[in-house]
mmCIF file of C-alpha atoms in Angstrom:
data_model
loop_
_atom_site.group_PDB
_atom_site.id
_atom_site.type_symbol
_atom_site.label_atom_id
_atom_site.label_comp_id
_atom_site.label_asym_id
_atom_site.label_seq_id
_atom_site.Cartn_x
_atom_site.Cartn_y
_atom_site.Cartn_z
ATOM 1 C CA MET T 13 43.654 -72.961 -83.507
ATOM 2 C CA SER T 14 40.815 -73.060 -81.190
ATOM 3 C CA PHE T 15 43.182 -72.519 -78.256
ATOM 4 C CA LEU T 16 44.629 -69.531 -79.763
ATOM 5 C CA PHE T 17 41.352 -68.053 -80.609
ATOM 6 C CA ARG T 18 39.929 -68.743 -77.228
ATOM 7 C CA ARG T 19 42.838 -66.999 -75.585
ATOM 8 C CA SER T 20 42.589 -64.118 -77.841
ATOM 9 C CA THR T 21 38.950 -63.735 -77.080
ATOM 10 C CA GLU T 22 39.478 -63.830 -73.274
ATOM 11 C CA GLN T 23 42.279 -61.300 -73.251
ATOM 12 C CA PRO T 24 39.997 -58.339 -73.884
ATOM 13 C CA ARG T 25 37.859 -59.316 -70.952
ATOM 14 C CA VAL T 26 40.760 -58.946 -68.608
ATOM 15 C CA ASN T 27 41.442 -55.533 -70.026
ATOM 16 C CA GLU T 28 37.822 -54.526 -69.639
ATOM 17 C CA GLU T 29 37.837 -55.555 -66.012
ATOM 18 C CA GLU T 30 41.010 -53.602 -65.396
ATOM 19 C CA THR T 31 39.639 -50.617 -67.168
ATOM 20 C CA ASN T 32 36.400 -50.868 -65.221
ATOM 21 C CA LYS T 33 38.413 -51.121 -62.039
ATOM 22 C CA GLU T 34 40.413 -48.075 -62.965
ATOM 23 C CA ILE T 35 37.234 -46.183 -63.780
ATOM 24 C CA LYS T 36 35.735 -47.163 -60.439
ATOM 25 C CA ASP T 37 38.916 -46.246 -58.569
ATOM 26 C CA GLU T 38 39.383 -42.879 -60.293
ATOM 27 C CA PRO T 39 36.620 -40.908 -58.436
ATOM 28 C CA GLN T 40 38.021 -42.025 -55.110
ATOM 29 C CA HIS T 41 41.369 -40.452 -55.893
ATOM 30 C CA GLN T 42 39.695 -37.286 -57.007
ATOM 31 C CA GLN T 43 37.592 -37.180 -53.849
ATOM 32 C CA GLN T 44 40.641 -37.776 -51.721
ATOM 33 C CA GLU T 45 42.457 -34.919 -53.441
ATOM 34 C CA LYS T 46 39.482 -32.625 -52.949
ATOM 35 C CA GLU T 47 39.270 -33.575 -49.295
ATOM 36 C CA ASP T 48 42.970 -32.890 -48.920
ATOM 37 C CA ASP T 49 42.546 -29.468 -50.579
ATOM 38 C CA ASN T 50 39.626 -28.575 -48.304
ATOM 39 C CA SER T 51 41.547 -29.609 -45.203
ATOM 40 C CA LYS T 52 44.478 -27.464 -46.302
ATOM 41 C CA GLN T 53 42.220 -24.451 -46.834
ATOM 42 C CA GLU T 54 40.553 -24.910 -43.437
ATOM 43 C CA LYS T 55 43.971 -25.179 -41.840
ATOM 44 C CA LEU T 56 45.105 -21.994 -43.533
ATOM 45 C CA LEU T 57 41.950 -20.171 -42.416
ATOM 46 C CA SER T 58 42.304 -21.364 -38.840
ATOM 47 C CA ASP T 59 45.944 -20.329 -38.801
ATOM 48 C CA SER T 60 45.078 -16.899 -40.172
ATOM 49 C CA VAL T 61 42.386 -16.455 -37.533
ATOM 50 C CA ASN T 62 44.536 -17.655 -34.664
ATOM 51 C CA GLU T 63 47.489 -15.658 -35.852
ATOM 52 C CA LYS T 64 48.085 -12.562 -33.646
ATOM 53 C CA PRO T 65 47.951 -9.207 -35.399
ATOM 54 C CA LYS T 66 51.196 -7.505 -35.878
ATOM 55 C CA GLU T 67 51.764 -4.574 -33.543
ATOM 56 C CA GLN T 68 51.728 -1.303 -35.401
ATOM 57 C CA PRO T 69 54.242 1.372 -34.377
ATOM 58 C CA LYS T 70 52.804 3.901 -31.945
ATOM 59 C CA PRO T 71 52.519 7.476 -33.205
ATOM 60 C CA VAL T 72 55.096 9.843 -31.817
ATOM 61 C CA LYS T 73 53.546 12.393 -29.485
ATOM 62 C CA ARG T 74 54.510 15.915 -30.333
ATOM 63 C CA ARG T 75 54.467 18.746 -27.872
ATOM 64 C CA GLY T 76 51.794 21.292 -28.691
ATOM 65 C CA THR T 77 52.641 24.892 -29.340
ATOM 66 C CA PHE T 78 51.328 27.783 -27.258
ATOM 67 C CA PHE T 79 48.928 28.976 -29.945
ATOM 68 C CA GLY T 80 47.840 25.382 -30.582
ATOM 69 C CA ASN T 81 46.922 25.007 -26.923
ATOM 70 C CA LEU T 82 44.940 28.218 -27.088
ATOM 71 C CA LEU T 83 42.924 26.964 -30.046
ATOM 72 C CA GLY T 84 42.381 23.445 -28.654
ATOM 73 C CA ASN T 85 44.048 20.014 -28.448
ATOM 74 C CA GLY T 86 45.685 20.396 -31.829
ATOM 75 C CA SER T 87 42.968 18.613 -33.812
ATOM 76 C CA LYS T 88 41.468 20.202 -36.867
ATOM 77 C CA ASN T 89 37.947 19.643 -35.674
ATOM 78 C CA SER T 90 38.504 21.319 -32.322
ATOM 79 C CA SER T 91 40.371 24.238 -33.873
ATOM 80 C CA SER T 92 37.703 24.762 -36.484
ATOM 81 C CA ALA T 93 35.013 24.535 -33.809
ATOM 82 C CA SER T 94 36.795 27.099 -31.653
ATOM 83 C CA LEU T 95 37.242 29.412 -34.614
ATOM 84 C CA ASN T 96 33.586 29.040 -35.532
ATOM 85 C CA SER T 97 32.565 29.761 -31.953
ATOM 86 C CA SER T 98 34.777 32.860 -31.877
ATOM 87 C CA HIS T 99 33.269 34.086 -35.144
ATOM 88 C CA SER T 100 29.790 33.443 -33.788
ATOM 89 C CA SER T 101 30.578 35.340 -30.577
ATOM 90 C CA VAL T 102 31.884 38.307 -32.545
ATOM 91 C CA SER T 103 28.849 38.236 -34.783
ATOM 92 C CA SER T 104 26.571 38.031 -31.739
ATOM 93 C CA LEU T 105 28.279 41.061 -30.214
ATOM 94 C CA SER T 106 27.848 42.978 -33.441
ATOM 95 C CA LYS T 107 24.126 42.240 -33.300
ATOM 96 C CA PHE T 108 23.677 44.207 -30.084
ATOM 97 C CA PRO T 109 21.437 47.232 -30.637
ATOM 98 C CA PRO T 110 23.074 50.665 -30.411
ATOM 99 C CA LEU T 111 22.638 52.846 -27.360
ATOM 100 C CA GLY T 112 19.623 55.093 -27.295
ATOM 101 C CA PRO T 113 19.947 58.848 -27.700
ATOM 102 C CA LEU T 114 21.016 60.695 -24.580
ATOM 103 C CA THR T 115 18.796 63.307 -22.916
ATOM 104 C CA LEU T 116 19.829 65.875 -20.309
ATOM 105 C CA THR T 117 17.134 66.928 -17.832
ATOM 106 C CA GLY T 118 17.220 69.407 -14.964
ATOM 107 C CA TYR T 119 17.922 72.728 -16.669
ATOM 108 C CA LYS T 120 15.434 75.482 -16.025
ATOM 109 C CA GLU T 121 14.244 77.706 -18.801
ATOM 110 C CA SER T 122 15.896 80.651 -17.077
ATOM 111 C CA THR T 123 19.325 78.930 -17.059
ATOM 112 C CA HIS T 124 21.443 80.548 -19.737
ATOM 113 C CA HIS T 125 24.931 79.222 -18.961
ATOM 114 C CA ARG T 126 24.627 75.513 -19.590
ATOM 115 C CA LEU T 127 27.923 73.702 -19.282
ATOM 116 C CA LEU T 128 27.066 70.197 -20.476
ATOM 117 C CA ASP T 129 25.979 69.568 -24.059
ATOM 118 C CA LEU T 130 25.189 66.332 -25.888
ATOM 119 C CA GLU T 131 28.559 66.112 -27.638
ATOM 120 C CA LEU T 132 30.513 66.344 -24.389
ATOM 121 C CA ALA T 133 28.085 64.004 -22.612
ATOM 122 C CA ASN T 134 28.438 61.349 -25.305
ATOM 123 C CA ASN T 135 32.239 61.560 -25.109
ATOM 124 C CA ILE T 136 32.031 60.858 -21.382
ATOM 125 C CA ARG T 137 29.390 58.178 -21.891
ATOM 126 C CA ASN T 138 31.685 56.167 -24.145
ATOM 127 C CA LEU T 139 34.199 55.759 -21.289
ATOM 128 C CA ILE T 140 31.947 54.979 -18.331
ATOM 129 C CA PRO T 141 31.089 51.372 -17.298
ATOM 130 C CA ALA T 142 28.634 49.511 -19.538
ATOM 131 C CA ARG T 143 25.953 49.266 -16.848
ATOM 132 C CA PHE T 144 25.747 53.071 -16.740
ATOM 133 C CA GLN T 145 25.903 53.519 -20.498
ATOM 134 C CA LEU T 146 22.440 51.944 -20.678
ATOM 135 C CA PHE T 147 20.912 54.933 -18.866
ATOM 136 C CA ASP T 148 19.912 57.415 -21.544
ATOM 137 C CA ASN T 149 18.733 60.141 -19.128
ATOM 138 C CA TRP T 150 21.149 62.214 -17.024
ATOM 139 C CA GLU T 151 19.718 64.339 -14.226
ATOM 140 C CA LEU T 152 21.190 67.655 -13.071
ATOM 141 C CA VAL T 153 21.422 67.643 -9.254
ATOM 142 C CA TYR T 154 23.480 70.775 -8.627
ATOM 143 C CA SER T 155 24.317 73.944 -10.529
ATOM 144 C CA LEU T 156 25.953 77.172 -9.380
ATOM 145 C CA GLU T 157 23.490 79.188 -11.417
ATOM 146 C CA GLN T 158 20.346 77.355 -10.295
ATOM 147 C CA HIS T 159 21.141 76.387 -6.668
ATOM 148 C CA GLY T 160 23.568 79.081 -5.506
ATOM 149 C CA ILE T 161 27.199 79.031 -4.461
ATOM 150 C CA SER T 162 27.387 76.698 -1.479
ATOM 151 C CA LEU T 163 29.474 73.599 -0.816
ATOM 152 C CA ASN T 164 26.920 72.334 1.713
ATOM 153 C CA THR T 165 24.172 72.624 -0.903
ATOM 154 C CA LEU T 166 26.315 70.668 -3.350
ATOM 155 C CA TYR T 167 26.759 67.861 -0.792
ATOM 156 C CA ARG T 168 23.066 67.864 0.105
ATOM 157 C CA ASN T 169 21.834 67.767 -3.493
ATOM 158 C CA SER T 170 24.336 65.041 -4.351
ATOM 159 C CA ASN T 171 22.980 62.801 -1.574
ATOM 160 C CA PRO T 172 20.758 60.050 -3.104
ATOM 161 C CA GLU T 173 18.433 60.026 -0.075
ATOM 162 C CA HIS T 174 17.750 63.733 -0.499
ATOM 163 C CA GLN T 175 17.138 63.223 -4.206
ATOM 164 C CA LEU T 176 14.695 60.395 -3.445
ATOM 165 C CA ARG T 177 12.730 62.575 -1.022
ATOM 166 C CA LEU T 178 12.450 65.298 -3.629
ATOM 167 C CA LEU T 179 11.277 62.748 -6.186
ATOM 168 C CA LYS T 180 8.525 61.467 -3.882
ATOM 169 C CA LYS T 181 7.341 65.007 -3.183
ATOM 170 C CA GLN T 182 7.209 65.701 -6.874
ATOM 171 C CA LYS T 183 5.147 62.581 -7.534
ATOM 172 C CA ALA T 184 2.810 63.398 -4.672
ATOM 173 C CA ALA T 185 2.307 66.909 -6.038
ATOM 174 C CA GLU T 186 1.483 65.506 -9.459
ATOM 175 C CA LYS T 187 -1.142 63.134 -8.023
ATOM 176 C CA GLY T 188 -2.696 65.852 -5.893
ATOM 177 C CA PHE T 189 -3.014 66.602 -2.207
ATOM 178 C CA ALA T 190 -6.525 65.134 -1.898
ATOM 179 C CA ASP T 191 -5.365 61.753 -3.157
ATOM 180 C CA SER T 192 -2.923 61.318 -0.284
ATOM 181 C CA ILE T 193 -5.592 62.293 2.293
ATOM 182 C CA VAL T 194 -8.065 59.767 0.908
ATOM 183 C CA LYS T 195 -5.469 56.982 1.032
ATOM 184 C CA ASN T 196 -4.754 57.728 4.693
ATOM 185 C CA MET T 197 -8.463 57.622 5.545
ATOM 186 C CA VAL T 198 -9.172 54.297 3.810
ATOM 187 C CA VAL T 199 -9.346 51.443 6.319
ATOM 188 C CA GLY T 200 -7.144 48.473 5.525
ATOM 189 C CA ASP T 201 -5.057 50.244 2.964
ATOM 190 C CA THR T 202 -2.210 47.848 2.054
ATOM 191 C CA SER T 203 -0.570 49.997 -0.571
ATOM 192 C CA ARG T 204 2.020 51.175 1.953
ATOM 193 C CA PRO T 205 4.011 48.360 3.676
ATOM 194 C CA ARG T 206 4.327 48.284 7.445
ATOM 195 C CA TYR T 207 8.088 48.191 7.351
ATOM 196 C CA SER T 208 9.301 50.243 4.419
ATOM 197 C CA PHE T 209 12.724 49.472 2.983
ATOM 198 C CA GLU T 210 14.191 51.440 0.123
ATOM 199 C CA PRO T 211 16.586 49.307 -1.919
ATOM 200 C CA LYS T 212 19.851 51.058 -2.724
ATOM 201 C CA ARG T 213 20.620 51.501 -6.395
ATOM 202 C CA SER T 214 24.041 52.328 -7.744
ATOM 203 C CA GLN T 215 24.534 55.745 -9.278
ATOM 204 C CA SER T 216 27.499 57.590 -10.687
ATOM 205 C CA TYR T 217 28.130 61.300 -11.091
ATOM 206 C CA VAL T 218 29.759 63.684 -13.527
ATOM 207 C CA LEU T 219 31.436 66.894 -12.357
ATOM 208 C CA VAL T 220 31.669 69.692 -14.935
ATOM 209 C CA ILE T 221 33.660 72.913 -14.359
ATOM 210 C CA LYS T 222 34.079 75.967 -16.544
ATOM 211 C CA ASP T 223 36.785 78.479 -15.649
ATOM 212 C CA ASN T 224 37.196 82.166 -16.446
ATOM 213 C CA HIS T 225 39.069 81.273 -19.676
ATOM 214 C CA ASN T 226 36.123 79.178 -20.935
ATOM 215 C CA ASN T 227 37.998 75.916 -20.384
ATOM 216 C CA LYS T 228 35.831 72.897 -19.563
ATOM 217 C CA PHE T 229 37.121 70.042 -17.434
ATOM 218 C CA GLY T 230 35.957 67.791 -14.641
ATOM 219 C CA ALA T 231 35.723 64.225 -13.417
ATOM 220 C CA TYR T 232 33.623 61.089 -13.553
ATOM 221 C CA LEU T 233 32.903 59.743 -10.045
ATOM 222 C CA SER T 234 31.648 56.318 -8.990
ATOM 223 C CA GLU T 235 30.041 57.802 -5.843
ATOM 224 C CA ASN T 236 28.352 61.022 -4.858
ATOM 225 C CA LEU T 237 30.417 63.836 -3.362
ATOM 226 C CA LYS T 238 30.068 63.929 0.447
ATOM 227 C CA PRO T 239 31.893 65.341 3.454
ATOM 228 C CA MET T 240 34.162 62.807 5.181
ATOM 229 C CA GLU T 241 34.696 63.277 8.917
ATOM 230 C CA HIS T 242 37.941 61.301 8.862
ATOM 231 C CA ARG T 243 40.666 61.513 6.268
ATOM 232 C CA ARG T 244 39.579 58.656 4.065
ATOM 233 C CA TYR T 245 39.538 58.417 0.297
ATOM 234 C CA TYR T 246 36.571 56.881 -1.506
ATOM 235 C CA GLY T 247 35.727 55.883 -5.072
ATOM 236 C CA ASN T 248 37.041 53.059 -7.238
ATOM 237 C CA GLY T 249 39.027 52.517 -10.420
ATOM 238 C CA GLU T 250 36.100 53.513 -12.633
ATOM 239 C CA CYS T 251 36.717 57.183 -11.850
ATOM 240 C CA PHE T 252 38.669 59.353 -14.268
ATOM 241 C CA LEU T 253 39.541 62.972 -15.031
ATOM 242 C CA TRP T 254 38.790 64.662 -18.335
ATOM 243 C CA LYS T 255 39.231 67.966 -20.112
ATOM 244 C CA CYS T 256 38.329 69.733 -23.361
ATOM 245 C CA GLU T 257 41.562 70.959 -24.890
ATOM 246 C CA LYS T 258 41.875 73.702 -27.447
ATOM 247 C CA TYR T 259 44.246 73.042 -30.313
ATOM 248 C CA ASP T 260 45.279 74.671 -33.572
ATOM 249 C CA PRO T 261 44.748 72.438 -36.666
ATOM 250 C CA SER T 262 47.340 74.431 -38.631
ATOM 251 C CA LYS T 263 50.080 72.996 -36.402
ATOM 252 C CA LEU T 264 49.149 69.389 -37.175
ATOM 253 C CA ASP T 265 50.822 67.560 -40.060
ATOM 254 C CA HIS T 266 47.692 65.509 -40.886
ATOM 255 C CA ALA T 267 45.319 68.485 -40.895
ATOM 256 C CA VAL T 268 43.222 68.704 -44.058
ATOM 257 C CA ASP T 269 42.455 72.374 -43.856
ATOM 258 C CA LYS T 270 45.160 74.255 -41.994
ATOM 259 C CA ARG T 271 43.186 77.463 -42.270
ATOM 260 C CA ALA T 272 40.431 76.040 -40.039
ATOM 261 C CA PRO T 273 39.755 77.988 -36.829
ATOM 262 C CA GLN T 274 40.802 76.787 -33.412
ATOM 263 C CA GLU T 275 39.032 73.564 -32.427
ATOM 264 C CA ILE T 276 38.424 71.585 -29.217
ATOM 265 C CA ARG T 277 39.163 67.933 -28.545
ATOM 266 C CA PHE T 278 38.183 65.674 -25.636
ATOM 267 C CA LYS T 279 40.854 64.042 -23.444
ATOM 268 C CA ALA T 280 40.366 61.538 -20.613
ATOM 269 C CA PHE T 281 42.826 60.341 -17.954
ATOM 270 C CA MET T 282 41.930 56.946 -16.528
ATOM 271 C CA TYR T 283 42.854 55.439 -13.178
ATOM 272 C CA THR T 284 46.456 54.162 -13.151
ATOM 273 C CA GLY T 285 46.352 52.005 -10.014
ATOM 274 C CA ILE T 286 49.549 53.515 -8.585
ATOM 275 C CA ASN T 287 47.702 54.636 -5.465
ATOM 276 C CA ASP T 288 44.146 54.703 -4.092
ATOM 277 C CA ASN T 289 43.929 58.471 -3.565
ATOM 278 C CA ILE T 290 40.860 58.831 -5.763
ATOM 279 C CA VAL T 291 38.392 61.191 -4.037
ATOM 280 C CA TYR T 292 38.570 62.996 -0.703
ATOM 281 C CA SER T 293 36.163 65.754 0.312
ATOM 282 C CA ASN T 294 35.215 67.573 3.499
ATOM 283 C CA HIS T 295 33.679 70.893 4.477
ATOM 284 C CA ASP T 296 36.807 72.775 3.373
ATOM 285 C CA PHE T 297 37.621 71.410 -0.077
ATOM 286 C CA ILE T 298 37.135 68.725 -2.742
ATOM 287 C CA ALA T 299 40.247 66.850 -3.918
ATOM 288 C CA ILE T 300 40.289 64.283 -6.741
ATOM 289 C CA GLY T 301 43.549 62.409 -7.283
ATOM 290 C CA SER T 302 46.651 62.985 -5.213
ATOM 291 C CA SER T 303 50.379 62.311 -5.112
ATOM 292 C CA ASN T 304 53.028 64.056 -3.025
ATOM 293 C CA GLY T 305 50.401 66.465 -1.717
ATOM 294 C CA GLN T 306 49.426 67.595 -5.230
ATOM 295 C CA ASN T 307 45.881 67.023 -6.470
ATOM 296 C CA GLY T 308 44.744 66.368 -9.998
ATOM 297 C CA LEU T 309 41.715 68.587 -9.293
ATOM 298 C CA PHE T 310 41.296 70.750 -6.197
ATOM 299 C CA ILE T 311 38.283 72.982 -5.406
ATOM 300 C CA ASP T 312 38.126 75.176 -2.327
ATOM 301 C CA LYS T 313 35.087 75.544 -0.067
ATOM 302 C CA SER T 314 34.006 78.815 -1.667
ATOM 303 C CA LEU T 315 33.514 77.071 -5.041
ATOM 304 C CA LEU T 316 35.196 80.073 -6.641
ATOM 305 C CA SER T 317 38.755 78.921 -7.286
ATOM 306 C CA GLY T 318 40.803 75.815 -7.721
ATOM 307 C CA VAL T 319 44.064 74.314 -8.907
ATOM 308 C CA SER T 320 45.164 71.350 -11.020
ATOM 309 C CA TYR T 321 48.384 69.341 -10.804
ATOM 310 C CA SER T 322 49.658 66.286 -12.611
ATOM 311 C CA CYS T 323 49.228 63.369 -10.184
ATOM 312 C CA ASP T 324 50.065 59.662 -10.165
ATOM 313 C CA THR T 325 46.500 58.557 -9.451
ATOM 314 C CA PHE T 326 45.343 59.345 -12.989
ATOM 315 C CA GLY T 327 48.579 60.288 -14.763
ATOM 316 C CA ASN T 328 46.789 63.396 -15.940
ATOM 317 C CA GLU T 329 47.917 66.595 -17.541
ATOM 318 C CA ILE T 330 47.038 69.970 -16.064
ATOM 319 C CA LEU T 331 43.292 70.216 -16.678
ATOM 320 C CA ASN T 332 43.020 73.950 -17.303
ATOM 321 C CA SER T 333 45.013 75.815 -19.898
ATOM 322 C CA SER T 334 48.400 76.895 -18.624
ATOM 323 C CA PRO T 335 51.782 77.881 -20.086
ATOM 324 C CA GLN T 336 54.031 75.093 -21.285
ATOM 325 C CA ASN T 337 56.335 73.492 -18.706
ATOM 326 C CA ALA T 338 54.113 74.824 -15.916
ATOM 327 C CA LYS T 339 54.010 72.749 -12.727
ATOM 328 C CA PHE T 340 50.361 73.526 -11.970
ATOM 329 C CA GLY T 341 47.435 75.553 -13.215
ATOM 330 C CA SER T 342 45.208 77.726 -11.064
ATOM 331 C CA PHE T 343 41.752 78.836 -12.244
ATOM 332 C CA LYS T 344 38.684 80.833 -11.273
ATOM 333 C CA ILE T 345 35.398 78.929 -11.388
ATOM 334 C CA LYS T 346 32.795 80.484 -13.643
ATOM 335 C CA GLY T 347 30.345 77.584 -13.590
ATOM 336 C CA LEU T 348 30.034 74.202 -11.874
ATOM 337 C CA GLU T 349 27.524 71.368 -12.329
ATOM 338 C CA VAL T 350 26.970 67.867 -10.902
ATOM 339 C CA TRP T 351 25.009 65.282 -12.926
ATOM 340 C CA ARG T 352 23.589 61.953 -11.781
ATOM 341 C CA ILE T 353 23.632 58.811 -13.944
ATOM 342 C CA GLY T 354 21.217 56.092 -12.822
ATOM 343 C CA THR T 355 17.748 55.828 -11.327
ATOM 344 C CA LEU T 356 16.715 56.316 -7.708
ATOM 345 C CA GLU T 357 13.900 53.734 -7.546
#
């Protein structure tokens, strides 16, 4: 009995030792599993890092359109920037101040037949180059009524050097004769340079003619009228012919009041570029525009008569009134004026 009891009492000890051993061994397995999991995760991370990125498909390049190239490289930002810049440029142009009112100087109080008025001058001003539109004072340099009928006088008064001499005399007269004498007597006067040089300034001129039928026409010239010794045309593409045409509003379909009296409208004929026969003048005549020996505007040396043809230089109509289907129009000069645009000094 004792044997049996003793064995029964020792059997639990063996179980306790085994259980204790299992308890001691259990954390090691868990640690091993954790270590294995960590190593797997590190391996996965290293593989993901070392793995090469997959090549993405390249975008297909499309050929830009003509209007897309004008606006930019096709991107929205560049197109919007270009559009904004264009809007800003337009807005900046609209902010420019208007031109000042135009004044016409040179008429004497005794001059009754004045050919150029503000309405006609403003119509011409709108077509001349921008650098001359800034001048708000036009000066009369020649008039049949004020200076007499002479082609030589017209050439002389149209010469800028002659105009500058007259301007200096006028200023000297305004200051007084004694002032000039005192300046010459002062020792060491440095107001007048030793070598005087007058800088040349660009001017343009307007020719106005009125015939015996009260028609007004003329030309805008980039240079002053002058006698040429050799047959050589002068002037540039800024020149043009113009006329004031009479018309009947009752014959127009869009007329509001067809009972209105006869009215006048302004017409201009710009340089076409077909030929360079712009202006030629000598001591016998003045010719503006030419093709096949026919001049757009011809004035003889007496300044009393002239003729107008349709020419290729300006593609103009006959400047004076003439019957329909007429090849040319001849006229008698009732008044003639030359105006300068631009300053002398």
